[in-house]
Coordinates of C-alpha atoms in Angstrom, one line a residue:
M1 CA 161.8 125.6 117.2
L2 CA 161.8 126.4 113.4
E3 CA 165.1 124.5 113.0
F4 CA 163.6 121.5 114.8
E5 CA 160.6 121.5 112.5
Q6 CA 162.9 121.7 109.5
K7 CA 165.0 118.7 110.7
K8 CA 161.7 116.8 111.4
Y9 CA 160.8 116.9 107.8
D10 CA 164.3 116.4 106.3
G11 CA 164.0 112.6 106.3
P12 CA 160.6 112.3 104.7
L13 CA 161.6 114.9 102.0
A14 CA 164.8 113.0 101.4
I15 CA 162.9 109.7 100.9
F16 CA 160.3 111.4 98.6
S17 CA 163.2 112.8 96.6
M18 CA 164.9 109.4 96.5
L19 CA 161.6 107.8 95.2
I20 CA 161.3 110.4 92.4
L21 CA 165.0 109.9 91.5
T22 CA 164.7 106.2 91.5
V23 CA 161.6 106.2 89.2
S24 CA 163.4 108.7 87.0
W25 CA 166.6 106.6 86.8
I26 CA 164.7 103.4 86.1
S27 CA 162.6 105.1 83.4
L28 CA 165.6 106.3 81.4
D29 CA 166.9 103.8 78.9
S30 CA 170.0 103.7 76.7
N31 CA 168.3 105.9 74.1
D32 CA 167.9 108.7 76.6
S33 CA 170.6 111.1 78.0
L34 CA 173.3 109.0 79.8
I35 CA 174.6 112.2 81.3
L36 CA 171.2 112.8 82.9
K37 CA 171.1 109.2 84.1
A38 CA 174.6 109.6 85.6
A39 CA 173.6 112.9 87.3
I40 CA 170.5 111.2 88.9
S41 CA 172.8 108.4 90.1
F42 CA 175.1 110.9 91.7
M43 CA 172.1 112.6 93.5
M44 CA 170.8 109.2 94.7
I45 CA 174.2 108.3 96.2
L46 CA 174.6 111.8 97.7
T47 CA 171.2 111.6 99.4
T48 CA 171.8 108.1 100.7
V49 CA 175.2 109.0 102.1
T50 CA 173.7 112.1 103.8
L51 CA 171.0 110.1 105.5
F52 CA 173.7 107.5 106.4
R53 CA 175.9 110.1 108.1
R54 CA 173.0 111.7 109.9
D55 CA 172.0 108.3 111.4
S56 CA 168.6 108.9 109.9
E57 CA 165.8 106.3 110.4
F58 CA 165.1 106.8 106.7
T59 CA 168.5 105.3 105.7
I60 CA 166.9 101.8 105.3
P61 CA 164.2 102.9 102.8
A62 CA 166.9 104.8 100.9
L63 CA 169.1 101.7 100.7
F64 CA 166.1 99.7 99.5
L65 CA 165.7 102.1 96.6
V66 CA 169.4 102.0 95.8
G67 CA 169.2 98.2 95.8
L68 CA 166.2 98.3 93.5
S69 CA 168.1 100.5 91.0
L70 CA 171.1 98.1 91.1
R71 CA 169.0 95.1 90.5
F72 CA 167.0 96.7 87.7
H73 CA 169.9 98.4 86.0
Y74 CA 169.9 96.1 83.0
L75 CA 166.2 96.2 82.5
S76 CA 166.3 100.0 82.8
F77 CA 168.9 100.4 80.0
V78 CA 166.9 98.1 77.6
G79 CA 163.6 99.9 78.5
F80 CA 162.1 96.7 80.0
S81 CA 161.8 95.3 76.5
H82 CA 163.3 91.9 77.3
V83 CA 164.8 90.0 80.1
P84 CA 168.6 89.6 80.7
Y85 CA 170.9 86.6 80.4
G86 CA 170.2 83.1 79.2
D87 CA 168.5 81.7 82.3
A88 CA 165.9 84.4 82.5
Q89 CA 165.2 84.0 78.8
I90 CA 164.6 80.3 79.1
D91 CA 162.4 80.8 82.1
L92 CA 160.3 83.4 80.2
F93 CA 160.1 81.0 77.3
M94 CA 158.8 78.2 79.6
T95 CA 156.3 80.6 81.1
N96 CA 154.9 81.3 77.7
V97 CA 154.7 77.6 77.0
L98 CA 153.0 77.0 80.3
L99 CA 150.5 79.8 79.6
E100 CA 149.7 78.6 76.1
N101 CA 149.4 74.9 76.9
E102 CA 147.7 75.5 80.3
Q103 CA 149.6 72.6 81.7
I104 CA 153.2 71.7 82.8
T105 CA 155.1 70.6 79.7
F106 CA 158.5 68.8 79.7
I107 CA 160.7 69.8 76.7
H108 CA 163.7 68.0 75.4
H109 CA 166.2 69.9 73.2
E110 CA 169.7 68.6 72.4
L111 CA 171.0 72.0 71.5
Y112 CA 170.5 73.3 75.0
D113 CA 171.9 70.2 76.7
D114 CA 168.5 69.4 78.2
R115 CA 168.4 72.9 79.8
L116 CA 164.8 73.2 78.7
L117 CA 164.0 69.9 80.4
Y118 CA 165.8 71.1 83.5
Y119 CA 163.8 74.4 83.6
S120 CA 160.5 72.8 82.7
S121 CA 160.9 70.3 85.5
W122 CA 161.0 73.0 88.1
P123 CA 158.1 75.3 87.2
L124 CA 157.3 77.1 90.4
S125 CA 158.8 80.4 89.3
Q126 CA 157.0 80.1 86.0
I127 CA 153.7 79.2 87.8
S128 CA 154.0 82.3 89.9
V129 CA 154.3 84.5 86.8
V130 CA 151.3 82.7 85.1
I131 CA 149.1 83.1 88.2
F132 CA 149.9 86.9 88.4
T133 CA 149.3 87.2 84.6
N134 CA 145.9 85.6 84.9
L135 CA 144.9 87.6 88.0
A136 CA 146.1 91.0 86.8
G137 CA 145.5 90.5 83.1
T138 CA 149.0 91.6 82.2
E139 CA 151.5 90.3 79.7
N140 CA 154.0 87.7 80.7
L141 CA 157.0 90.0 80.4
F142 CA 155.4 92.6 82.6
S143 CA 154.4 90.0 85.1
T144 CA 158.0 88.7 85.2
H145 CA 159.3 92.1 86.1
I146 CA 156.7 92.5 88.8
M147 CA 157.6 89.1 90.3
Q148 CA 161.3 90.0 90.2
F149 CA 160.4 93.1 92.3
V150 CA 158.3 91.0 94.7
F151 CA 161.1 88.6 95.4
Y152 CA 163.6 91.4 95.9
F153 CA 161.2 93.1 98.3
S154 CA 160.6 89.9 100.2
C155 CA 164.3 89.2 100.6
F156 CA 164.9 92.8 101.7
L157 CA 162.3 92.5 104.4
L158 CA 163.8 89.2 105.6
A159 CA 167.3 90.7 105.6
Y160 CA 166.1 93.6 107.7
Q161 CA 164.2 91.3 110.1
I162 CA 167.3 89.0 110.5
A163 CA 169.5 92.0 111.2
F164 CA 166.9 93.6 113.5
Q165 CA 166.2 90.4 115.5
F166 CA 169.9 89.6 116.0
N167 CA 170.8 93.2 116.9
N168 CA 167.9 93.5 119.3
T169 CA 167.9 90.1 120.9
I170 CA 171.6 89.3 121.1
L171 CA 173.6 92.5 120.9
D172 CA 171.1 95.1 122.2
G173 CA 172.9 97.5 120.1
S174 CA 171.7 100.7 118.4
R175 CA 169.2 100.2 115.6
Q176 CA 171.5 102.3 113.5
N177 CA 173.9 99.4 113.3
I178 CA 171.4 97.5 111.2
R179 CA 172.1 99.9 108.3
W180 CA 175.6 98.3 107.8
A181 CA 174.1 94.9 107.4
I182 CA 171.5 96.2 104.9
L183 CA 174.2 98.0 103.0
L184 CA 176.1 94.7 102.6
F185 CA 172.9 93.0 101.3
V186 CA 172.2 95.8 98.8
A187 CA 175.7 96.0 97.5
L188 CA 176.8 92.4 97.3
P189 CA 177.5 91.6 93.6
E190 CA 176.4 87.9 93.9
L191 CA 172.9 89.0 95.1
N192 CA 172.7 91.7 92.6
Y193 CA 173.4 89.2 89.8
W194 CA 170.8 86.7 90.8
Q195 CA 168.2 89.2 91.8
G196 CA 168.8 91.1 88.6
E197 CA 166.8 88.5 86.7
Y198 CA 163.7 86.4 87.5
V199 CA 164.7 82.7 87.5
R200 CA 164.1 79.7 89.7
L201 CA 167.2 80.6 91.8
N202 CA 165.3 83.6 93.2
L203 CA 163.3 81.0 95.1
G204 CA 166.6 79.6 96.4
V205 CA 167.8 83.0 97.6
L206 CA 164.5 83.6 99.3
A207 CA 164.6 80.1 100.9
S208 CA 168.1 80.6 102.2
F209 CA 167.2 84.0 103.7
F210 CA 164.1 82.4 105.3
T211 CA 166.2 79.6 106.8
V212 CA 168.6 82.1 108.4
Y213 CA 165.6 84.1 109.7
S214 CA 164.1 80.9 111.3
L215 CA 167.5 80.2 113.0
V216 CA 167.7 83.7 114.4
L217 CA 164.1 83.5 115.7
M218 CA 165.1 80.3 117.6
T219 CA 167.3 82.4 119.8
S220 CA 164.1 83.7 121.5
P221 CA 162.3 81.2 123.8
R222 CA 159.0 82.8 122.9
F223 CA 159.3 81.8 119.3
R224 CA 161.0 78.5 119.7
L225 CA 158.1 76.3 118.5
Q226 CA 157.0 78.7 115.7
S227 CA 160.6 79.1 114.4
S228 CA 161.2 75.3 114.4
I229 CA 158.2 74.8 112.2
L230 CA 159.4 77.7 109.9
L231 CA 162.8 76.1 109.8
V232 CA 161.5 72.8 108.6
L233 CA 159.5 74.5 105.9
S234 CA 162.4 76.6 104.8
C235 CA 164.7 73.6 104.6
V236 CA 162.1 72.0 102.3
M237 CA 162.3 75.1 100.1
L238 CA 166.1 74.9 100.0
G239 CA 165.6 72.2 97.4
F240 CA 165.0 75.0 94.9
S241 CA 168.3 76.7 95.9
H242 CA 171.7 76.9 94.2
N243 CA 174.8 75.8 96.1
L244 CA 176.8 78.9 95.4
T245 CA 173.9 81.2 95.9
T246 CA 173.1 79.7 99.3
A247 CA 176.7 79.8 100.3
I248 CA 176.9 83.5 99.4
S249 CA 173.6 84.3 101.1
V250 CA 174.8 82.6 104.4
L251 CA 178.2 84.4 104.0
T252 CA 176.3 87.7 103.7
F253 CA 174.6 87.3 107.0
F254 CA 177.7 86.0 108.7
V255 CA 179.7 89.1 107.6
A256 CA 176.7 91.3 108.4
V257 CA 176.4 89.8 111.9
S258 CA 180.1 90.2 112.4
I259 CA 180.0 93.9 111.4
M260 CA 177.1 94.5 113.9
F261 CA 178.9 92.6 116.6
V262 CA 182.1 94.7 116.2
I263 CA 180.2 98.0 116.1
S264 CA 178.1 97.1 119.2
Y265 CA 181.3 95.9 121.0
W266 CA 182.9 99.2 120.1
D267 CA 179.9 101.1 121.5
G268 CA 179.9 98.9 124.6
S269 CA 176.3 98.0 124.2
I270 CA 176.5 94.2 123.9
R271 CA 174.4 92.2 126.3
E272 CA 177.3 90.0 127.4
K273 CA 175.0 87.4 129.1
N274 CA 172.8 87.1 126.0
T275 CA 175.8 87.0 123.7
R276 CA 177.4 84.2 125.7
S277 CA 174.1 82.2 125.8
F278 CA 173.8 82.6 122.0
L279 CA 177.4 81.5 121.3
N280 CA 177.0 78.5 123.5

């Protein structure tokens, strides 16, 4: 009985420890002890692997925290003092211009090959930051970091729902199979790169995920109408996407679905009738 009670609380304690480790890891910058940062990284990996091997239901939250650390690794090392890469810097600049001018401004600059005009012509990501800044009363830089987290969180939820719906509706496999799909989402370098900064392409990543989610929902007759409407809206949003990013996002789900299919087939838990209906 005592052993059962201990195992009952192992998962929540592990996630609480992961949360503390994640906050500690993100809080340490390049001026702090890199040995301590490496030790925390090792403990995070060890905890996640342990949950993974135990088939714990808390594996998904642990993977979310690992993905958060991967996507905020640059910001962590620089102490959140600035944004990474050229695209994010231009986007932040245009956000400041939008906030100061209180209107959409198109900027021409020959030195940047009209990149400023390109970014100022698609201001939805910048508008999102400005809205949050005005509502929360925070600085633009802080608001940018928050919006980066919001977009990562939203994509993670969509990735989980896609894997869950496909696994539940088509494969009828164990829910534990979903963790492999989420692991791919968390670890894929392409997604880590684009979600490691807050730029317009984050909208494209979210839109491509939303499109795949709508397609998966269409496999269920109950949601055929709703998912069709969502699919139209998501296709409109794909105008903000990036060809390579969209291709990688779709490839991610194709590989993830293939992994779940193979595992479920190996377990012998595939609903053959539903699978044939889906493939047809």
